[in-house]
XYZ file of C-alpha atoms in Angstrom:
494
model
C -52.076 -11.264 -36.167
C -54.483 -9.478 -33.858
C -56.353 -11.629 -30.782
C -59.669 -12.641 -32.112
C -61.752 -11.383 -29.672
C -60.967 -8.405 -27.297
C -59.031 -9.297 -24.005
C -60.807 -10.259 -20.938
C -59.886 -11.413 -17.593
C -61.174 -14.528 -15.875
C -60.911 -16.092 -12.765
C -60.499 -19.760 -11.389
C -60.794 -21.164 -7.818
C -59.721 -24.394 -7.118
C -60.850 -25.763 -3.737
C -58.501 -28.988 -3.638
C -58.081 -31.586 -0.547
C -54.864 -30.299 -0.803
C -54.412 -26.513 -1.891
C -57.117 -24.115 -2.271
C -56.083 -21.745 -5.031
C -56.951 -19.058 -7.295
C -56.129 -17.859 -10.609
C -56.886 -14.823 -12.247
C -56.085 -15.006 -16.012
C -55.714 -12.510 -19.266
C -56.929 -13.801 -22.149
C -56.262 -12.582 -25.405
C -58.283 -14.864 -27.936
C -56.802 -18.511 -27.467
C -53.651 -16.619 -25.738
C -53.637 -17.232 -21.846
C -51.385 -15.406 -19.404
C -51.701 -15.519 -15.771
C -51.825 -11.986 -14.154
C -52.373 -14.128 -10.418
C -51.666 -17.207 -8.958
C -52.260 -17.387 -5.258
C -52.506 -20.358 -3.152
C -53.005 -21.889 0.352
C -51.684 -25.288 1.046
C -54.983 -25.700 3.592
C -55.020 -29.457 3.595
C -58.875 -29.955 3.354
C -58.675 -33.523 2.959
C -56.322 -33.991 5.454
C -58.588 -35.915 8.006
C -60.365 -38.182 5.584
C -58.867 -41.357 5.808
C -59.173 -41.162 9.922
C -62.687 -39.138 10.427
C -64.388 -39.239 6.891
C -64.634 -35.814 7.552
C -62.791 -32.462 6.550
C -60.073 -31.213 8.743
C -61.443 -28.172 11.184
C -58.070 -26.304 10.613
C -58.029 -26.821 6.742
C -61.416 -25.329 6.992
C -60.350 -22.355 8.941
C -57.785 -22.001 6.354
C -60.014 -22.486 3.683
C -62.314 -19.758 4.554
C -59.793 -17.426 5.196
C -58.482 -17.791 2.105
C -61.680 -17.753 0.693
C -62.671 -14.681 1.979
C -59.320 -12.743 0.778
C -60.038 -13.998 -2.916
C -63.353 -12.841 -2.802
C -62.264 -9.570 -2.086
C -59.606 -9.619 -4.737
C -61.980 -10.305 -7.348
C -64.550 -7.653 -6.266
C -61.969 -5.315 -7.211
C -60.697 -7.053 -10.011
C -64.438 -7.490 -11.654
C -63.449 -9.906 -14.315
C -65.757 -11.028 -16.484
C -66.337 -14.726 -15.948
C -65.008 -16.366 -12.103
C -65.418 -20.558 -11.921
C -65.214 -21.788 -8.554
C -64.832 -25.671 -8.178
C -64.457 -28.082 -5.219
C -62.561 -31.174 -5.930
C -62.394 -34.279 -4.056
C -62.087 -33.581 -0.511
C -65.606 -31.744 -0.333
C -66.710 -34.303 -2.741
C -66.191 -37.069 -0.532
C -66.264 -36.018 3.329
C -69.674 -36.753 5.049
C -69.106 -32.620 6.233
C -68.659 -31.375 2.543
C -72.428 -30.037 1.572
C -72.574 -28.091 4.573
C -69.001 -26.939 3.918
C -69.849 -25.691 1.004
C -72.863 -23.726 2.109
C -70.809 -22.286 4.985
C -68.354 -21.197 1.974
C -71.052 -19.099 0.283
C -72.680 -17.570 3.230
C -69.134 -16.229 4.434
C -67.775 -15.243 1.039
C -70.565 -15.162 -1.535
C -68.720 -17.728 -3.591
C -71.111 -20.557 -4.786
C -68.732 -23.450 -5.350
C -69.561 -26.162 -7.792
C -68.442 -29.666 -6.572
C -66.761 -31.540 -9.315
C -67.743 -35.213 -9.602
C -64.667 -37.784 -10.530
C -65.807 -38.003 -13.793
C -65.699 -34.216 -14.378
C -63.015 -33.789 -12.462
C -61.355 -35.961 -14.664
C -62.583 -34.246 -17.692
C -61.379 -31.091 -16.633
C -57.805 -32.382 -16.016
C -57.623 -33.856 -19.662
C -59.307 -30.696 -21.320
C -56.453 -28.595 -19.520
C -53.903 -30.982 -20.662
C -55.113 -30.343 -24.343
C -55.837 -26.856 -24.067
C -51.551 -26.886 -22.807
C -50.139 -29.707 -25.326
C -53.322 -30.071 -28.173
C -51.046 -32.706 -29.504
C -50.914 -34.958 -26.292
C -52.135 -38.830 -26.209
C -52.408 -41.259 -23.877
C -54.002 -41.200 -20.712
C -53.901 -38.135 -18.099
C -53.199 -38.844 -14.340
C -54.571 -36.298 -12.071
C -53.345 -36.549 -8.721
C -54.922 -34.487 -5.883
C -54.661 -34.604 -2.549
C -57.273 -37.275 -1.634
C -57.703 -38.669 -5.084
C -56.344 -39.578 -8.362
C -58.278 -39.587 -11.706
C -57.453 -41.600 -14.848
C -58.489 -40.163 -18.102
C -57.662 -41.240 -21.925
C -57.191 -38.284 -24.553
C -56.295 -38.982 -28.432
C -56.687 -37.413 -31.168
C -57.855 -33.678 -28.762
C -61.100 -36.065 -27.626
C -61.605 -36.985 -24.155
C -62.744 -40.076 -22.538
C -64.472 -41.634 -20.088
C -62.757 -40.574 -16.585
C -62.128 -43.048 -13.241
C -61.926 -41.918 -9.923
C -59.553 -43.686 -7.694
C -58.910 -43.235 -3.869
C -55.220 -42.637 -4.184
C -54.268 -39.713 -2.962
C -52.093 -39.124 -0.204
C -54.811 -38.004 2.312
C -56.696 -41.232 1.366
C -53.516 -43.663 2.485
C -51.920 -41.342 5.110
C -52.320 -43.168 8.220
C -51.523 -42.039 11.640
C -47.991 -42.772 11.412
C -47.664 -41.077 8.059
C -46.321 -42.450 4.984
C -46.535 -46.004 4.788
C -44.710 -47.205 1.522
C -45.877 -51.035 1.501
C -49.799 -49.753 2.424
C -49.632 -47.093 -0.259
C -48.269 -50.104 -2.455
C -50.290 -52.543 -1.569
C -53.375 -49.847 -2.112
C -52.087 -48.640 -5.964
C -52.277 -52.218 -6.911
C -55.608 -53.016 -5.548
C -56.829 -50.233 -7.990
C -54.866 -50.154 -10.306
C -55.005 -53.293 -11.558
C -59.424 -53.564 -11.453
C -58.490 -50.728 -14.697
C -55.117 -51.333 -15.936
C -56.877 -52.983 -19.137
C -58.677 -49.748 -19.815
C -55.982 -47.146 -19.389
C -52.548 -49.093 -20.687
C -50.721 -46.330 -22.389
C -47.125 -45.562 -23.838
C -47.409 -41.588 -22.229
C -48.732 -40.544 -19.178
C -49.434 -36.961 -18.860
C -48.896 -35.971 -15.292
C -51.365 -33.425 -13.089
C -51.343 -31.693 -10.108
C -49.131 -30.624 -7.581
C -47.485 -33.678 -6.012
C -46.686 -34.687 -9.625
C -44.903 -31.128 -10.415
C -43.018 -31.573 -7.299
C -41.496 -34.937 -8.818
C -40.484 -32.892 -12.068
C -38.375 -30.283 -9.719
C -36.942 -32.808 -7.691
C -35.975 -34.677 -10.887
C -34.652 -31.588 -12.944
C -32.708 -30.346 -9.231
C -31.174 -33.512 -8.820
C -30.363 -34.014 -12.453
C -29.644 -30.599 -13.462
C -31.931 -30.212 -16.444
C -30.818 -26.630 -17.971
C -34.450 -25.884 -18.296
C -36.774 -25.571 -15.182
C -40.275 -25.445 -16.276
C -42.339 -28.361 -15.605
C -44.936 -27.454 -18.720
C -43.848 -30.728 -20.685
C -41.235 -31.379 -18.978
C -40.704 -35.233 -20.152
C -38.886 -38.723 -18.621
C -38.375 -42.024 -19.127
C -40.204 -44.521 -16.953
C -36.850 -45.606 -16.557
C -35.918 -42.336 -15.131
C -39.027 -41.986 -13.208
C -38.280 -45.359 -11.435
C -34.868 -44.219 -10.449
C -36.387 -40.954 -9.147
C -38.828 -42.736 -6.590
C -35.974 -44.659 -5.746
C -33.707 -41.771 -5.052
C -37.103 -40.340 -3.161
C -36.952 -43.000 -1.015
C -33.706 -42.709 0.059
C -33.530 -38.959 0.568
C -33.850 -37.066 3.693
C -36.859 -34.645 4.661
C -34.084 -32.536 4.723
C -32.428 -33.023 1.102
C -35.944 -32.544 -0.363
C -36.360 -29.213 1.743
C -33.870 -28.064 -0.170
C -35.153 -28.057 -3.805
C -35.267 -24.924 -5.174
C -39.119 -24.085 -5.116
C -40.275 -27.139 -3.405
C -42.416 -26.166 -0.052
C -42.175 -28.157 3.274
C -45.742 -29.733 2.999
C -45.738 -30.540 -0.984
C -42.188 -32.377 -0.136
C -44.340 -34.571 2.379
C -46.455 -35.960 -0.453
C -43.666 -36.618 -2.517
C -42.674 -40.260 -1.471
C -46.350 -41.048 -1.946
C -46.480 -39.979 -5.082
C -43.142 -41.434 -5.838
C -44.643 -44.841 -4.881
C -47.961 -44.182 -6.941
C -46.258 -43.024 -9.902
C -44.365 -46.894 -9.752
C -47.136 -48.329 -9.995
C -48.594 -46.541 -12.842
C -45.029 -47.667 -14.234
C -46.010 -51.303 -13.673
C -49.705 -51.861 -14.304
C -50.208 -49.661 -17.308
C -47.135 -50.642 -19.488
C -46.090 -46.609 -19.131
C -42.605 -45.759 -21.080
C -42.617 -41.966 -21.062
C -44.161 -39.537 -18.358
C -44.666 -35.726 -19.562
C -45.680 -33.024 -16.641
C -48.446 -30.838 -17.348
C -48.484 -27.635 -15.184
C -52.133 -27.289 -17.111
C -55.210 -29.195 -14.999
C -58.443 -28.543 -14.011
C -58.486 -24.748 -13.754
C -57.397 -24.250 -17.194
C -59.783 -27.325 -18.356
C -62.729 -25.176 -17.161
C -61.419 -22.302 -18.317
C -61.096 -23.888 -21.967
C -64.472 -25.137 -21.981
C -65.683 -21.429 -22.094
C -63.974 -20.639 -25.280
C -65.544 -20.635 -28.101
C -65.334 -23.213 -30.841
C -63.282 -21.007 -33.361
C -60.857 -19.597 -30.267
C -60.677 -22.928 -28.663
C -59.209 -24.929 -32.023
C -56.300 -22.488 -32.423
C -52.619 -23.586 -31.552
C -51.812 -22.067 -28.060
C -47.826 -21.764 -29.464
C -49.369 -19.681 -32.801
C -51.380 -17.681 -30.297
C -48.722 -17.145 -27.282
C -46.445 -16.522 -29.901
C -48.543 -13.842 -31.691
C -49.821 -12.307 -29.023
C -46.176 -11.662 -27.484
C -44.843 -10.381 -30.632
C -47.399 -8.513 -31.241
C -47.138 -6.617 -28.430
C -43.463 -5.781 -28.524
C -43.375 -5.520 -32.311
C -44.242 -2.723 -34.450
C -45.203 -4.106 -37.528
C -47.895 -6.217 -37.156
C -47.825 -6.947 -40.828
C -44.655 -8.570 -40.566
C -44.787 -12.078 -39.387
C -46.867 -13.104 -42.202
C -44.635 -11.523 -44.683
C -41.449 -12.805 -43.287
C -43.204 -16.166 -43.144
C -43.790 -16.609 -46.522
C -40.619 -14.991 -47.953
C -38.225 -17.621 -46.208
C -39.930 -20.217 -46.887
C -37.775 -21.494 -50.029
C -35.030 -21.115 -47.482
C -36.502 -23.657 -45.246
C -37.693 -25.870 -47.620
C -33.900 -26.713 -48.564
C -32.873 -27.636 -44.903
C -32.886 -30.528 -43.038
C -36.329 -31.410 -40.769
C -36.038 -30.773 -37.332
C -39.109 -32.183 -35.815
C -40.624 -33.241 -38.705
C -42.878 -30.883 -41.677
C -45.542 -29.880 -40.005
C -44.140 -29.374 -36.600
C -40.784 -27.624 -38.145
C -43.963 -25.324 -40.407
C -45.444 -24.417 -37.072
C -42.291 -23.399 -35.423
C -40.752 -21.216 -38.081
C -44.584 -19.661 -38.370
C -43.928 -18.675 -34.022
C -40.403 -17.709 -34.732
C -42.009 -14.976 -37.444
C -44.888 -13.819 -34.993
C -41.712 -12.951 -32.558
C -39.702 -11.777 -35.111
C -39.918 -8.303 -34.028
C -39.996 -9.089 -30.228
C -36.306 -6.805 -30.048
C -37.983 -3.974 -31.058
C -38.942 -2.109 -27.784
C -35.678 -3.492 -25.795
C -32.402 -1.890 -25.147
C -30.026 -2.495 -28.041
C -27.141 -2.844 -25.855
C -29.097 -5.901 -24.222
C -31.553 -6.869 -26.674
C -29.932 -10.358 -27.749
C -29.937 -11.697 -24.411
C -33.075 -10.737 -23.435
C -34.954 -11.501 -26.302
C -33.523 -14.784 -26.283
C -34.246 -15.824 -22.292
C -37.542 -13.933 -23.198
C -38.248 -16.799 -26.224
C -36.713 -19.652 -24.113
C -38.977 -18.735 -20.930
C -41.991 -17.322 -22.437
C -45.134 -18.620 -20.430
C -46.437 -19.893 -24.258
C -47.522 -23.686 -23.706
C -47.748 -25.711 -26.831
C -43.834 -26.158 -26.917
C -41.473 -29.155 -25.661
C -38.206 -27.623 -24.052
C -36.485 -28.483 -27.439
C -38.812 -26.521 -29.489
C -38.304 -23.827 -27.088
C -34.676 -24.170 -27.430
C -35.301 -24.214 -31.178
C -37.362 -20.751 -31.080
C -34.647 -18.989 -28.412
C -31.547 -20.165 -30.910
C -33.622 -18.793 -33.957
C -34.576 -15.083 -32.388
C -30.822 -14.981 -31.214
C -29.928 -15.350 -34.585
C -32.436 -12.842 -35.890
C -30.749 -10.153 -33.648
C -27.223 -10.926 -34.324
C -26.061 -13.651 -31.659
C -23.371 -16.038 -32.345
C -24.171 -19.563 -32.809
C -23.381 -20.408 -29.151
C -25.866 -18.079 -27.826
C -25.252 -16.768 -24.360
C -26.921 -20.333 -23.344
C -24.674 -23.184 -25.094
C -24.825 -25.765 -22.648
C -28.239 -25.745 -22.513
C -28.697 -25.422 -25.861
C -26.561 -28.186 -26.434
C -28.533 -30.540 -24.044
C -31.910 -29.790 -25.545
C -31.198 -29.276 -29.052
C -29.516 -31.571 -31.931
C -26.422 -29.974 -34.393
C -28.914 -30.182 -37.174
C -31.822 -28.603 -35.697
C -29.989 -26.040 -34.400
C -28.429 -25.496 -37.608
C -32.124 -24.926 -39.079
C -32.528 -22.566 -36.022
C -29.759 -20.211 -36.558
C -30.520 -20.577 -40.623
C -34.113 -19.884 -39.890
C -33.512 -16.553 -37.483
C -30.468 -15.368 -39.991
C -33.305 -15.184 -42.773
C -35.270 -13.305 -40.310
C -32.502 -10.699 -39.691
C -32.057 -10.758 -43.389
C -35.544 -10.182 -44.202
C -36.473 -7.695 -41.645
C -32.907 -5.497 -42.545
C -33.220 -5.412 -46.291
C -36.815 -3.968 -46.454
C -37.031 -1.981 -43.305
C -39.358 -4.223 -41.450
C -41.394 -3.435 -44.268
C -44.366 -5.876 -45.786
C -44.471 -4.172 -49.162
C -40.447 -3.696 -49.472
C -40.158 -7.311 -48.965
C -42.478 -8.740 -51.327
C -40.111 -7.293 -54.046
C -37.444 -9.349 -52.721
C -37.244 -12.959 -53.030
C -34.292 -16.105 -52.003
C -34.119 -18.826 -53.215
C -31.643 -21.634 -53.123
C -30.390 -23.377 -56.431
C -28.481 -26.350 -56.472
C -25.179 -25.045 -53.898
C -25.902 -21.270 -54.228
C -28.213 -18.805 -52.214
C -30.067 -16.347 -54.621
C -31.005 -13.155 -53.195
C -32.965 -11.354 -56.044
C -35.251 -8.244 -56.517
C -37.920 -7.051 -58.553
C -37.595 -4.870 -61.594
C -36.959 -1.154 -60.642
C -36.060 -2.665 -56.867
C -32.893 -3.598 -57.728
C -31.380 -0.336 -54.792
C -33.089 -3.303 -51.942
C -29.784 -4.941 -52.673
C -26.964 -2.652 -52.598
C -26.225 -2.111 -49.071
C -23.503 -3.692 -47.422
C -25.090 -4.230 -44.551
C -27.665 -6.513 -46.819
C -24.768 -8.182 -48.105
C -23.607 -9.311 -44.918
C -26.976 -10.503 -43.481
C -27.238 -12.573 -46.665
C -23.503 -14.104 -46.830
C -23.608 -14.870 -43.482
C -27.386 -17.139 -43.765
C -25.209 -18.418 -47.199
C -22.681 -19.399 -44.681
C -24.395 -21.162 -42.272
C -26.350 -23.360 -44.850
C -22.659 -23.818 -46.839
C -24.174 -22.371 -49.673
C -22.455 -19.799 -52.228
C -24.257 -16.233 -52.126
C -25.265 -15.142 -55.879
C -26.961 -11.906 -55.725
């Protein structure tokens, strides 16, 4: 399925108390890949709490920064740049003038972000990552934190709160009762308006929590995209946080020096969103404000799309050669799935077989000497939001299936820690329909349409059309379609 609109680049600045950052993205209709990310942990808003004012080295930093991107992008030319300012220039008594310094040196005309629309932003990038999120969004910067309740892929009204670690840093540095005593001073004047089950978890000192906690605890899977815990969990993490060195957090693979300073901070915030909004599950977001702007640009039709469908298509599309394919294969194994087991329930389990078909040729430009394992840490590690690490785990068992990996798959114990016997029974049975599919016709659309499978009662029916009946007769076929029979302990009839 072809991109609905041609590809484009754009381009996001973020101008954070924290980081200043940009991104320079591909889009291919609702399919978003990041060519660039480039940041500069500047601390803008370092000085706040003391001066009210920014900090004259995070400006100098800033503007370098600044001027580099700027000069990136007048090479680059893409066709829409945002540039936002966030809380820092929001807030310090210096920030106007900041920002017109900004555009005389560099040309770039910032637009600063109120709370509520930097709040906004946050919870339209959540959706625009996860269109299936509720709850509330927590975007934490580094002078600020921003409350924001999503359901049903609306946004609501957004609250600004001075809880970032700039904000409660005092001269001493972290403070754990004053950053306490702070979080429940505001957090409980709105606790009644943002109690929520699942908190969705922004910006950078939040992401640094989710490495920490998958370091520490091993997770087989390190991307913090949706990346979920327990509040549970999360409680033991901050206390784990509190007793670690600055040393031991050093350490974590991917974690800088100055993001591991914010992390008790945020360890101690996060507790408190535990507490005061009645929070039982936390899922990271690597998705925020950059992406929220960028999302609002889309149009409506390109916008309402699944971001899985379109990663998914998009991908296969471009390693594939077929692009006829996916649809075909997609309805021709569909009696097949029909008689398993539900993995993540109908309509999730429809949209996940409908991805695995869009990658279903993914194999086809790869060596075939290597092609299972990269096709499957290519599926598992795609940078396609829309998918929990189970579902990705589902999709990367399926595609090594489709190209003839065992059921362990060269990842087992991961697989095994992210995905149930029975759904990865429906994976395999769903990529070994695949394999079937694509081998009998020939990758071929019209070939396959005169082929059909269904199951009856215990046996597998593999059947063709009149005058078709040669689809059938190679052994190769045979196999492909004893061993799906196999795996679903049905008896092959052909």
């Amino acid at each position: 399925m072809a991109p609905a609109q041609p590809p484009r680049e754009v381009a996001v600045i973020d101008i954070g108390s924290n980081s200043v950052r940009m991104v320079l993205y591909r889009l291919e209709g609702r399919a978003v890949w990041t060519v660039l990310n480039e940041k500069v942990l500047a601390g803008l808003g370092r000085d706040l709490a003391s001066t009210g004012r920014l900090s004259p080295e995070g400006c100098a930093m800033t503007l370098t920064a600044l001027r580099r991107f700027a000069a990136v992008l007048d090479g680059v030319k893409p066709q829409a740049l945002f540039v936002a300012a966030t809380a820092a220039v929001r807030d310090a008594a210096d920030g106007p003038e900041f920002r017109d310094r900004i555009a005389a040196e560099t040309g770039l005309q910032p637009r600063i972000l109120s709370g509520e629309d930097e709040a906004r932003y946050a919870a339209l990038g959540v959706l625009a990552g996860a269109p299936a999120a509720r709850g509330v969004v927590a975007d934490m910067g580094g002078a600020s934190l921003e409350l924001i309740r999503i359901d049903d892929g609306g946004v609501g009204r957004g609250v600004t709160l001075p809880l970032g670690p700039f904000s409660l840093t005092g001269k001493k540095g972290f403070d754990a009762p004053r950053v306490r005593g702070a979080a429940d001073k505001a957090l409980s004047r709105v606790a009644d308006a943002y109690r929520t089950p699942t908190l969705h978890a922004v910006g950078g000192a939040w992401r640094s929590l989710a490495q920490v906690r998958m370091a520490f605890g091993d997770h087989p899977l390190r991307i913090v995209h949706q990346f979920a815990m327990s509040a549970d969990e999360a409680r033991d993490l901050a206390r784990l946080i509190g007793r670690a060195s600055p040393g031991s957090l050093d350490k974590v693979p991917g974690l800088s020096k100055k993001r591991a300073e914010t992390l008790p901070h945020a360890a101690v915030v996060l507790d408190r969103l535990i507490e005061h909004l009645g929070l039982k599950r936390i899922e990271f977001s690597a998705w925020g404000v950059r992406e929220g702007l960028l999302f609002e640009s889309l149009d409506v039709e390109t916008a309402g799309a699944d971001p899985l469908l379109a990663g998914s298509a998009a991908l296969g599309l471009r390693q594939g050669v077929s692009p006829a394919l996916p649809a075909a294969l997609d309805a021709w194994i569909a009696p097949i799935l029909s008689a398993l087991p539900a993995a993540f329930g109908p309509d999730r389990d429809a949209v996940l077989a409908h991805a695995a078909c869009n990658l279903a040729d993914l194999g086809a430009r790869l060596h075939p000497d290597h092609r299972v394992e990269l096709v499957f840490d290519q599926v598992l590690r795609a940078p396609v939001p829309g998918q929990t690490h189970s579902e990705r785990a589902f999709l990367a068992t399926a595609l090594n299936a489709r190209y003839g990996g065992g059921s362990a798959t060269p990842e087992p114990q991961t697989m095994a820690r992210l995905l149930s016997p029975a759904a990865a029974t429906r994976a395999r049975a769903l990529g070994l329909a695949m394999r079937l599919g694509c081998d009998l016709s020939g990758r071929s659309p019209e070939l396959l349409s005169n082929a059909s499978l269904q199951v009856d009662g215990g046996a597998l029916r593999l059947a063709a059309a009149p005058d078709y009946s040669d689809l059938l007769l190679g052994e190769q076929t045979r196999r492909r379609a004893r061993a799906l029979a196999e795996t679903m302990d049905l008896t092959l009839v052909l």
